Short mmCIF file of C-alpha atoms in Angstrom, two decimals:
data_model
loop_
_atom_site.label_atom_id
_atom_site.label_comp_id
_atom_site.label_asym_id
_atom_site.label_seq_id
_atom_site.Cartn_x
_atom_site.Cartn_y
_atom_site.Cartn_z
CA UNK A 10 4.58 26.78 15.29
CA UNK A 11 2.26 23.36 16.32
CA UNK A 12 4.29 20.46 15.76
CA UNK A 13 1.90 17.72 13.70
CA UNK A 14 1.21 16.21 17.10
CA UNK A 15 -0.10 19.02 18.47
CA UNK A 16 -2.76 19.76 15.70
CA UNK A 17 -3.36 16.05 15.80
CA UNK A 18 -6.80 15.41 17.82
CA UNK A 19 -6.64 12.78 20.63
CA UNK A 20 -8.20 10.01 18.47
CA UNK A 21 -5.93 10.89 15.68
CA UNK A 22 -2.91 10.82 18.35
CA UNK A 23 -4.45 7.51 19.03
CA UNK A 24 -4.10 5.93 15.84
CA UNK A 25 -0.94 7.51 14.73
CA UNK A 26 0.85 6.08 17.66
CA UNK A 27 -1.14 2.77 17.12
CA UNK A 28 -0.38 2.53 13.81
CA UNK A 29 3.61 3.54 14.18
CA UNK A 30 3.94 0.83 16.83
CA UNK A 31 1.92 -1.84 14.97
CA UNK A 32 4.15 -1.69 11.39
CA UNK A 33 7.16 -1.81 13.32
CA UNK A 34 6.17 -4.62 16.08
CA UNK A 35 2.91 -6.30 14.79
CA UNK A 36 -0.80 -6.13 16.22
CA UNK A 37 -0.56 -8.64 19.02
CA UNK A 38 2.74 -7.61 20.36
CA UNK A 39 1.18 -4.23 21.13
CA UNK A 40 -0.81 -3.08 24.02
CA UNK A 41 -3.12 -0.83 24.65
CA UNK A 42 -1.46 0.09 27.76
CA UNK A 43 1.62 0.79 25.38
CA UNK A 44 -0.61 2.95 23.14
CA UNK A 45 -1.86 5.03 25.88
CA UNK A 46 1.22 5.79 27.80
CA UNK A 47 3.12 6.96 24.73
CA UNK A 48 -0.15 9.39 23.78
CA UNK A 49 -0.87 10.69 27.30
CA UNK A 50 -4.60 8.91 27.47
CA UNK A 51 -5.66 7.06 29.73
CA UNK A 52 -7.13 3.81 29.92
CA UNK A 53 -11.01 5.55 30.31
CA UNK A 54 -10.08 7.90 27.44
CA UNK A 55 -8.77 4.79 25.05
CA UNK A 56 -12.13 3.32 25.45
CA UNK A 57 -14.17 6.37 24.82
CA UNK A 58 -12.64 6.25 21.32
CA UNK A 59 -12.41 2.32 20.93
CA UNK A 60 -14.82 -0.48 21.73
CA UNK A 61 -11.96 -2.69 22.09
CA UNK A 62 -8.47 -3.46 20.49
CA UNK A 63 -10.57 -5.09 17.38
CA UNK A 64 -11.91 -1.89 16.78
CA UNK A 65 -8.64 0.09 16.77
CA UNK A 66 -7.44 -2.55 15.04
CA UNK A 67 -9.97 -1.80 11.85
CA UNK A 68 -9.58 1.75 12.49
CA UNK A 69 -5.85 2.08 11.99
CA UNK A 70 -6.18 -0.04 9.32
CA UNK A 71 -8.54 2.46 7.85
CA UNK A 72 -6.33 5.18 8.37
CA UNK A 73 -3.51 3.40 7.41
CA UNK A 74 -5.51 3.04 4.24
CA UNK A 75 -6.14 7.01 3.87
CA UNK A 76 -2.60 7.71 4.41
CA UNK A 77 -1.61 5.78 1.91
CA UNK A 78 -4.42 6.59 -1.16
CA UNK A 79 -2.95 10.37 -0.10
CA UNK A 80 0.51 9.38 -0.45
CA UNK A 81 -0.19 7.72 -4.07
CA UNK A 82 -2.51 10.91 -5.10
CA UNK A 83 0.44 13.12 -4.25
CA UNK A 84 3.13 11.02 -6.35
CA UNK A 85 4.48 12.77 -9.58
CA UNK A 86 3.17 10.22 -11.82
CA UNK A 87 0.00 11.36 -11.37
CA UNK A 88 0.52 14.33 -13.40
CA UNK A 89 1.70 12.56 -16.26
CA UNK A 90 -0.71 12.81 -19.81
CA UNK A 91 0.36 9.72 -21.50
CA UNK A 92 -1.43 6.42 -19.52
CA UNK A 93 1.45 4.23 -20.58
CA UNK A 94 3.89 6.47 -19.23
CA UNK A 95 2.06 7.12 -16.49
CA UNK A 96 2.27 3.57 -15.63
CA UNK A 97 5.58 3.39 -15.81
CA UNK A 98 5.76 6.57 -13.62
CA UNK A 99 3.65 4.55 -10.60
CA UNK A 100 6.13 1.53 -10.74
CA UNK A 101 8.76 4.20 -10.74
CA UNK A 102 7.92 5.91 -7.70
CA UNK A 103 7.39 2.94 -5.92
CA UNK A 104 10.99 1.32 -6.86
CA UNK A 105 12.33 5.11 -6.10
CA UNK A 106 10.23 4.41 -2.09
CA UNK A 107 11.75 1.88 -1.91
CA UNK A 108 15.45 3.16 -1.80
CA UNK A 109 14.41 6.04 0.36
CA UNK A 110 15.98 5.16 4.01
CA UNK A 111 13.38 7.39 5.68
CA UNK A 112 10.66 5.33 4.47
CA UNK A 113 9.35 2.63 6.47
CA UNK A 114 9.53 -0.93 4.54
CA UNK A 115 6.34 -2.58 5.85
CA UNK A 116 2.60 -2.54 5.20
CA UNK A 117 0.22 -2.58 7.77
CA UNK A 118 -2.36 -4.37 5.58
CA UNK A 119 -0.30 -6.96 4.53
CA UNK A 120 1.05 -7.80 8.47
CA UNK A 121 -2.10 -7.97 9.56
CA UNK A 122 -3.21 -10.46 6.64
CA UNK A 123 -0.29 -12.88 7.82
CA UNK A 124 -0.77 -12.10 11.46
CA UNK A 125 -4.80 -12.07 11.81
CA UNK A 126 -6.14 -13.95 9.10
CA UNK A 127 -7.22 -16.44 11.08
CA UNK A 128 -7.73 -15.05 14.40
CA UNK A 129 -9.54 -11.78 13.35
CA UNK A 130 -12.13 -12.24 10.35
CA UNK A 131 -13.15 -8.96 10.65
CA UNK A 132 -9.99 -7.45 10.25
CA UNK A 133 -9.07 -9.87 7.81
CA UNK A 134 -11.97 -9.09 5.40
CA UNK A 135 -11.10 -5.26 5.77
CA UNK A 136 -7.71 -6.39 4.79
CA UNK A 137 -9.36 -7.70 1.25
CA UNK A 138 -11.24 -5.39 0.69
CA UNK A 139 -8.28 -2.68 0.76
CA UNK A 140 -5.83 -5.13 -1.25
CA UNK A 141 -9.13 -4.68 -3.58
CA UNK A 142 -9.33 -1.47 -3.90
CA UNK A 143 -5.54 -1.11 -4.63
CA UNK A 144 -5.98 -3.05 -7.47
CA UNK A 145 -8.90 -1.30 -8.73
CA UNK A 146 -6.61 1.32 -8.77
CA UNK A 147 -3.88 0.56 -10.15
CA UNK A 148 -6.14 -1.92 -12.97
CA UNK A 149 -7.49 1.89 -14.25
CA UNK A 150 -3.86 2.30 -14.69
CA UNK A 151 -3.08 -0.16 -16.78
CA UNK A 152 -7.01 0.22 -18.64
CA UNK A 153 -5.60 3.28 -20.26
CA UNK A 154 -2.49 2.08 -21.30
CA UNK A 155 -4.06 -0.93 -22.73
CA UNK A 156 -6.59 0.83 -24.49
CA UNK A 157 -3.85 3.77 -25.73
CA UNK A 158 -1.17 1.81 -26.70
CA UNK A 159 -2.26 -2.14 -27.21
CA UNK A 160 -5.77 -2.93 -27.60
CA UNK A 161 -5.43 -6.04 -29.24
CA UNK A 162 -3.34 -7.31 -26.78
CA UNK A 163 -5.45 -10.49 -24.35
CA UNK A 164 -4.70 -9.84 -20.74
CA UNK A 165 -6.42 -9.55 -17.67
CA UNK A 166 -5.46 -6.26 -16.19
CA UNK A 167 -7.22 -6.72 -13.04
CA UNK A 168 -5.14 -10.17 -12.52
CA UNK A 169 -1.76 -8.16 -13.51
CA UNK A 170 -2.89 -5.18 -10.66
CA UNK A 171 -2.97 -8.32 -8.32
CA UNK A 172 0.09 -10.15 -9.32
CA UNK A 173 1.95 -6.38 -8.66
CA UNK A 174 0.38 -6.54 -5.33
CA UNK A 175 1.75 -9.84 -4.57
CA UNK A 176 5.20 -9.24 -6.04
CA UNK A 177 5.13 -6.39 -3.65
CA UNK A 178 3.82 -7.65 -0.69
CA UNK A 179 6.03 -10.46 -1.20
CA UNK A 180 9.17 -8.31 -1.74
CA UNK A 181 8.51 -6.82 1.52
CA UNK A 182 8.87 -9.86 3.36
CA UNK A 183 11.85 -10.90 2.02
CA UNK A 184 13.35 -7.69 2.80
CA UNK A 185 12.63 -8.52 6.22
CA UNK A 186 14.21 -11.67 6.53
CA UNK A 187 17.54 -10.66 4.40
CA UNK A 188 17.68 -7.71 6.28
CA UNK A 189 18.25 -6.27 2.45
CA UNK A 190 15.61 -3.43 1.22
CA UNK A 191 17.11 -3.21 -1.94
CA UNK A 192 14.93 -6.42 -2.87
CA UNK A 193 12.17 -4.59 -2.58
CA UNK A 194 13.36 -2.17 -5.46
CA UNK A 195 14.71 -5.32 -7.75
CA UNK A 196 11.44 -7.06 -7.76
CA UNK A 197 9.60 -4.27 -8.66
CA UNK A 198 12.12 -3.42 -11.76
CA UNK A 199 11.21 -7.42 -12.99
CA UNK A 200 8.03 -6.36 -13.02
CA UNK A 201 8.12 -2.95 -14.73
CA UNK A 202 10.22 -4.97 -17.12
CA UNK A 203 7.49 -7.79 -17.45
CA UNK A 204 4.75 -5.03 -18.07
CA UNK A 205 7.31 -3.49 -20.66
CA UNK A 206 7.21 -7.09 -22.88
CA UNK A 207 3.81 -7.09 -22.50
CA UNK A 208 3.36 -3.72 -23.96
CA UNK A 209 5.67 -4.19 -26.79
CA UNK A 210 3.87 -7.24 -27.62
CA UNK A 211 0.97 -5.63 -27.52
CA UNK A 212 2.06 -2.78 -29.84
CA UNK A 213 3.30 -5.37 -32.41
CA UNK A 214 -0.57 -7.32 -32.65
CA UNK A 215 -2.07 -3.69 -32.78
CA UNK A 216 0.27 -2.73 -36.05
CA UNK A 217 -0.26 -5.76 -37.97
#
């Protein structure tokens, strides 16, 4: 049997390794010297792939991106009929990533917003528009809960997909400087408990 790096092509090798390297040691610190030793390309074969380490730089990020829309489609929660419980079911299996040890504890998107925001507006504005597009995604989560379970109920679920976002994001660098990934998990139960007070609030405005 192929091991997954076998049946990887060489630009896929390329960005795997890229990617692995850059969430564990940031986008400057890595080289593409670095990249191409631990692949088996060389220099000439990098650059047949890559215009330059911008360019990898917005591809891993875009297949950063893919791996991670895959990893949400193939959650549990997804299968779930009731929207409000299906909500609960995303924040669940994010809180339940969190206290998996095999799991690494860093976004790429979010490192490369605090590392090349200023440096790299190209990469930076791919960086927005992916943070956008999770919370298009997650704001058609909370859509059908609202409109399910609390109608009535004022709040701007595209602002509340963002505010997740930066409670995550957030939680993720604090786990990084206490050394302590369980924060990760605890801010995220706040927030499924926030979402929970907002709900029942909700419910009580829709039965009057």
């Amino acid at each position: 049997m192929k091991s997954i790096k076998e049946t990887l092509t060489t630009k896929e090798q390329l960005l795997q390794t890229a990617m692995e390297l850059m969430l564990k040691k940031g986008f400057t610190a890595v080289t593409v010297d670095e990249i191409c030793e631990k692949t088996g390309v060389t220099k000439g074969g990098f650059f047949h792939y890559f215009e330059s380490k911008e360019d990898l730089g917005k591809s891993v990020l875009e297949y950063y991106w893919q791996s991670q829309v895959q990893m949400i489609q193939d959650m549990p929660f997804n299968a779930i009929k009731d929207p409000l419980k299906k909500l609960y079911g995303f924040l669940d299996s994010f809180a339940d990533r969190a206290r998996d040890p095999q799991i690494t504890k860093s976004c790429l998107i979010g490192n490369f917003s605090q590392e090349l925001s200023a440096t790299y507006p190209g990469i930076r504005t791919l960086c927005d528009r992916k943070f956008s597009m999770f919370a298009d995604m997650l704001k058609q989560i909370f859509d059908e809960a609202k409109q399910r379970y609390a109608p009535r109920l004022r709040i701007d679920t595209r602002s509340l997909a963002e505010h997740f976002i930066a409670i995550f994001q957030g939680a993720l660098i604090l786990a990084k400087a206490k050394q302590d990934t369980k924060v990760i998990e605890k801010n995220i139960r706040h927030f499924r408990q926030y979402v929970e007070t907002l709900f029942k609030k909700g419910r009580k405005k829709t039965a009057k």
